[in-house]
């Protein structure tokens, strides 16, 4: 389908009023490697008289509000809305030198077509699940990707191998588990990996527990909720009596982290139950060579490594071993990450000072509610891969190029409502109380500041590159996706190392003529556009409204299901027309106002499931809370990675005995003889994480918990196996904690 037909369909069903510009686009990488040479020394001007050392003075004028704030909030904490003050020194507003340096280097890299300054070598570009694995003893013997369960004994990382205990893996029926008494109270918690679950027999389980006591030798790993309409599903269970520890190479741990960077379990911890993708016909690993990957779920993530989808001549200079660097790296310096001398380490020869807006504190725009900004998702094929054809296999395409943020014509746009946080009914939450948004102070447009760049041993060519970079607009500070931080630049003067003002070089245009194309791309990308905002749409999801970017991407930019199927999932209209998926339009420098997306804040009506499992939609309308909210919407709670889950992970890494935990499931019924607020007889046992903390086990239930106030216990009561009476302070599916109150 040609572009004009696609555009016609988008306007017909999604309307022109729903059109918008994405906040970022991409400038393509050059077709060939940039020039490379040995890095210049700081003292190069001592032997080359045409090199310049001195100061370049600039005047910076904001053309949109600028965000520069202190690192710590002056109001609010981790559990409430935070407010931040602008970064100031006295009455002056400051943009720190480090921020100026990063922005200037990025700009100079783009206009010269230089190598990337940084690339996450472990990152895999993953969107959804693309590895379907089967257990050797399952009914599905046609699947040739086998999997086995393992328990993490020692997590690995880039610098050291880890250890996983593997064992006999079988399937267990979820419907049978759900029939066990009391199971419903812990199912959701166990499914998220927040508590351990043990059974007596995977083929015919009759009991479950939290510890492998009294014949509970099978540990179960629950996957996500069953697909609607599915009668039953199989879960995995590992036999603890067959465990064999195996050293796993560091690369497999790095690959796991790179594949799960945006997933629920981004880091593995000791005791985690994981899936192991096996090689070839292997059904039970006998060595690490049998393991292809570590996965959190049996429907796992493979993706493609980022480095395989970036041309190798664009890789950062620190990844090369020829001892050379491109022009921009040569100016800003490099620190070698490698122990050998194959990658040079050298100092920067362009060193900005703080950007100072004098006496600007009184002009700050105060109490601005800023929309939350999501973490980038480079795995999104529709936006990050070099294609705008929704029928093409984007997995075969490289990444698009340099990512740049655009600017908006909507100078009075509310910075929260264009990308706010919405409740279960799709209504905007209060910006001043939302925990994920923040209140800030902004420096208004038309503010003037001064900036000095210290230069050391710049060649005429390097000076030409710098001056050409100072002839275009800059982007500084935070909030760039919201259109903040656009600035114009004016060269005030040049001062040599003796303190004398000198004339600017007159050969810059000639020496930098090859930069015209890159500068043209940059200028076009910074032209203000209408309706610049992140994608957003609204959909019914059970008993609530989902309103946000995830809904738009699920509707318009989701890859077709199945690893062998190419392209984006289309939308089937009840009129029998098919609405193609939407890729981020390829940026065109001579027409920057083009490249519209459609469907912003649109609500689907008349969704019907067809006999072929296709869902048809009657029409799309602009979402209106007065018309489309029923009043019956209910929150389903958080089930994904958020601040609480990240805090819990950090707390467990540092040994916090009571880390913050997300409330994702109801507390199970109290077990006999173990109720909160009662005194019970326990046996001192080993710290499950080997940190020499005091833990105790309640024998009748097998529950193990941390002992508070253990410093008050006599040493003989702290010994493994000692019996002691403890107070049951916390009893839930998420935590078990005791407290020592004395003999």
PDB file of C-alpha atoms in Angstrom, residues 204-303:
ATOM      1  CA  UNK A 204      -0.796 -34.916  41.392  1.00  0.00           C
ATOM      2  CA  UNK A 205      -0.082 -32.139  43.906  1.00  0.00           C
ATOM      3  CA  UNK A 206      -2.020 -32.331  47.151  1.00  0.00           C
ATOM      4  CA  UNK A 207      -0.281 -29.678  49.269  1.00  0.00           C
ATOM      5  CA  UNK A 208       1.769 -26.494  48.899  1.00  0.00           C
ATOM      6  CA  UNK A 209       4.075 -24.591  51.233  1.00  0.00           C
ATOM      7  CA  UNK A 210       6.554 -21.716  51.371  1.00  0.00           C
ATOM      8  CA  UNK A 211       9.520 -23.935  52.264  1.00  0.00           C
ATOM      9  CA  UNK A 212      10.702 -27.361  50.980  1.00  0.00           C
ATOM     10  CA  UNK A 213       9.847 -29.129  54.226  1.00  0.00           C
ATOM     11  CA  UNK A 214       7.883 -32.294  54.909  1.00  0.00           C
ATOM     12  CA  UNK A 215       8.216 -33.766  51.447  1.00  0.00           C
ATOM     13  CA  UNK A 216       7.762 -30.479  49.568  1.00  0.00           C
ATOM     14  CA  UNK A 217      10.703 -31.134  47.211  1.00  0.00           C
ATOM     15  CA  UNK A 218       9.324 -29.494  44.061  1.00  0.00           C
ATOM     16  CA  UNK A 219       9.646 -25.748  43.615  1.00  0.00           C
ATOM     17  CA  UNK A 220       7.116 -24.187  41.234  1.00  0.00           C
ATOM     18  CA  UNK A 221       7.604 -21.245  38.881  1.00  0.00           C
ATOM     19  CA  UNK A 222       4.313 -19.617  37.965  1.00  0.00           C
ATOM     20  CA  UNK A 223       4.081 -17.648  34.740  1.00  0.00           C
ATOM     21  CA  UNK A 224       1.645 -14.861  33.899  1.00  0.00           C
ATOM     22  CA  UNK A 225      -2.137 -15.074  34.186  1.00  0.00           C
ATOM     23  CA  UNK A 226      -3.821 -17.533  31.805  1.00  0.00           C
ATOM     24  CA  UNK A 227      -4.955 -16.148  28.471  1.00  0.00           C
ATOM     25  CA  UNK A 228      -8.664 -15.354  28.555  1.00  0.00           C
ATOM     26  CA  UNK A 229     -10.636 -18.351  27.319  1.00  0.00           C
ATOM     27  CA  UNK A 230      -7.846 -20.849  28.028  1.00  0.00           C
ATOM     28  CA  UNK A 231      -9.090 -23.869  29.950  1.00  0.00           C
ATOM     29  CA  UNK A 232      -5.768 -24.728  31.545  1.00  0.00           C
ATOM     30  CA  UNK A 233      -2.050 -24.091  31.312  1.00  0.00           C
ATOM     31  CA  UNK A 234       1.101 -25.842  32.435  1.00  0.00           C
ATOM     32  CA  UNK A 235       3.632 -24.381  34.836  1.00  0.00           C
ATOM     33  CA  UNK A 236       7.165 -25.545  35.548  1.00  0.00           C
ATOM     34  CA  UNK A 237       8.485 -27.294  38.646  1.00  0.00           C
ATOM     35  CA  UNK A 238      12.046 -28.312  39.554  1.00  0.00           C
ATOM     36  CA  UNK A 239      12.992 -31.268  41.747  1.00  0.00           C
ATOM     37  CA  UNK A 240      15.191 -29.959  44.559  1.00  0.00           C
ATOM     38  CA  UNK A 241      16.582 -33.419  45.300  1.00  0.00           C
ATOM     39  CA  UNK A 242      18.221 -33.573  41.840  1.00  0.00           C
ATOM     40  CA  UNK A 243      20.004 -30.193  41.878  1.00  0.00           C
ATOM     41  CA  UNK A 244      23.498 -29.931  40.381  1.00  0.00           C
ATOM     42  CA  UNK A 245      25.369 -26.609  40.543  1.00  0.00           C
ATOM     43  CA  UNK A 246      26.858 -25.321  37.318  1.00  0.00           C
ATOM     44  CA  UNK A 247      29.099 -22.313  36.617  1.00  0.00           C
ATOM     45  CA  UNK A 248      27.504 -20.053  34.003  1.00  0.00           C
ATOM     46  CA  UNK A 249      29.713 -17.723  31.877  1.00  0.00           C
ATOM     47  CA  UNK A 250      29.473 -13.982  32.457  1.00  0.00           C
ATOM     48  CA  UNK A 251      28.272 -13.340  28.892  1.00  0.00           C
ATOM     49  CA  UNK A 252      25.001 -15.169  29.529  1.00  0.00           C
ATOM     50  CA  UNK A 253      24.349 -12.945  32.565  1.00  0.00           C
ATOM     51  CA  UNK A 254      25.103  -9.823  30.504  1.00  0.00           C
ATOM     52  CA  UNK A 255      22.751 -11.049  27.777  1.00  0.00           C
ATOM     53  CA  UNK A 256      20.001 -11.577  30.350  1.00  0.00           C
ATOM     54  CA  UNK A 257      20.398  -8.031  31.664  1.00  0.00           C
ATOM     55  CA  UNK A 258      20.433  -6.636  28.133  1.00  0.00           C
ATOM     56  CA  UNK A 259      17.235  -8.471  27.210  1.00  0.00           C
ATOM     57  CA  UNK A 260      15.334  -7.604  30.394  1.00  0.00           C
ATOM     58  CA  UNK A 261      16.420  -3.974  30.818  1.00  0.00           C
ATOM     59  CA  UNK A 262      12.791  -2.801  30.613  1.00  0.00           C
ATOM     60  CA  UNK A 263      11.178  -5.960  32.004  1.00  0.00           C
ATOM     61  CA  UNK A 264       9.781  -6.736  35.453  1.00  0.00           C
ATOM     62  CA  UNK A 265      12.917  -8.576  36.627  1.00  0.00           C
ATOM     63  CA  UNK A 266      15.809  -6.554  35.219  1.00  0.00           C
ATOM     64  CA  UNK A 267      18.358  -8.074  37.621  1.00  0.00           C
ATOM     65  CA  UNK A 268      18.614 -11.603  38.928  1.00  0.00           C
ATOM     66  CA  UNK A 269      19.190 -12.308  42.614  1.00  0.00           C
ATOM     67  CA  UNK A 270      20.254 -15.280  44.623  1.00  0.00           C
ATOM     68  CA  UNK A 271      17.395 -17.753  44.965  1.00  0.00           C
ATOM     69  CA  UNK A 272      15.569 -16.679  41.780  1.00  0.00           C
ATOM     70  CA  UNK A 273      14.001 -19.481  39.767  1.00  0.00           C
ATOM     71  CA  UNK A 274      14.830 -18.997  36.070  1.00  0.00           C
ATOM     72  CA  UNK A 275      14.357 -20.741  32.751  1.00  0.00           C
ATOM     73  CA  UNK A 276      17.345 -21.943  30.755  1.00  0.00           C
ATOM     74  CA  UNK A 277      17.042 -22.077  26.965  1.00  0.00           C
ATOM     75  CA  UNK A 278      18.890 -25.221  25.834  1.00  0.00           C
ATOM     76  CA  UNK A 279      20.943 -25.843  22.725  1.00  0.00           C
ATOM     77  CA  UNK A 280      19.789 -28.168  19.922  1.00  0.00           C
ATOM     78  CA  UNK A 281      18.223 -31.422  21.087  1.00  0.00           C
ATOM     79  CA  UNK A 282      19.534 -31.112  24.628  1.00  0.00           C
ATOM     80  CA  UNK A 283      16.713 -31.648  27.127  1.00  0.00           C
ATOM     81  CA  UNK A 284      18.750 -31.473  30.342  1.00  0.00           C
ATOM     82  CA  UNK A 285      21.965 -29.401  30.590  1.00  0.00           C
ATOM     83  CA  UNK A 286      25.124 -31.233  31.579  1.00  0.00           C
ATOM     84  CA  UNK A 287      27.437 -28.209  31.153  1.00  0.00           C
ATOM     85  CA  UNK A 288      27.177 -24.479  30.524  1.00  0.00           C
ATOM     86  CA  UNK A 289      27.791 -25.169  26.841  1.00  0.00           C
ATOM     87  CA  UNK A 290      24.277 -26.643  26.639  1.00  0.00           C
ATOM     88  CA  UNK A 291      22.727 -23.311  27.682  1.00  0.00           C
ATOM     89  CA  UNK A 292      21.854 -20.708  25.045  1.00  0.00           C
ATOM     90  CA  UNK A 293      20.285 -18.081  27.292  1.00  0.00           C
ATOM     91  CA  UNK A 294      18.857 -17.329  30.738  1.00  0.00           C
ATOM     92  CA  UNK A 295      15.199 -16.305  30.660  1.00  0.00           C
ATOM     93  CA  UNK A 296      12.753 -15.101  33.308  1.00  0.00           C
ATOM     94  CA  UNK A 297       9.729 -16.599  31.526  1.00  0.00           C
ATOM     95  CA  UNK A 298       9.263 -19.690  29.356  1.00  0.00           C
ATOM     96  CA  UNK A 299       7.895 -17.415  26.641  1.00  0.00           C
ATOM     97  CA  UNK A 300      11.164 -15.540  26.604  1.00  0.00           C
ATOM     98  CA  UNK A 301      13.001 -12.636  25.015  1.00  0.00           C
ATOM     99  CA  UNK A 302      15.644 -12.990  22.341  1.00  0.00           C
ATOM    100  CA  UNK A 303      15.668  -9.837  20.235  1.00  0.00           C
TER     101      UNK A 303
END
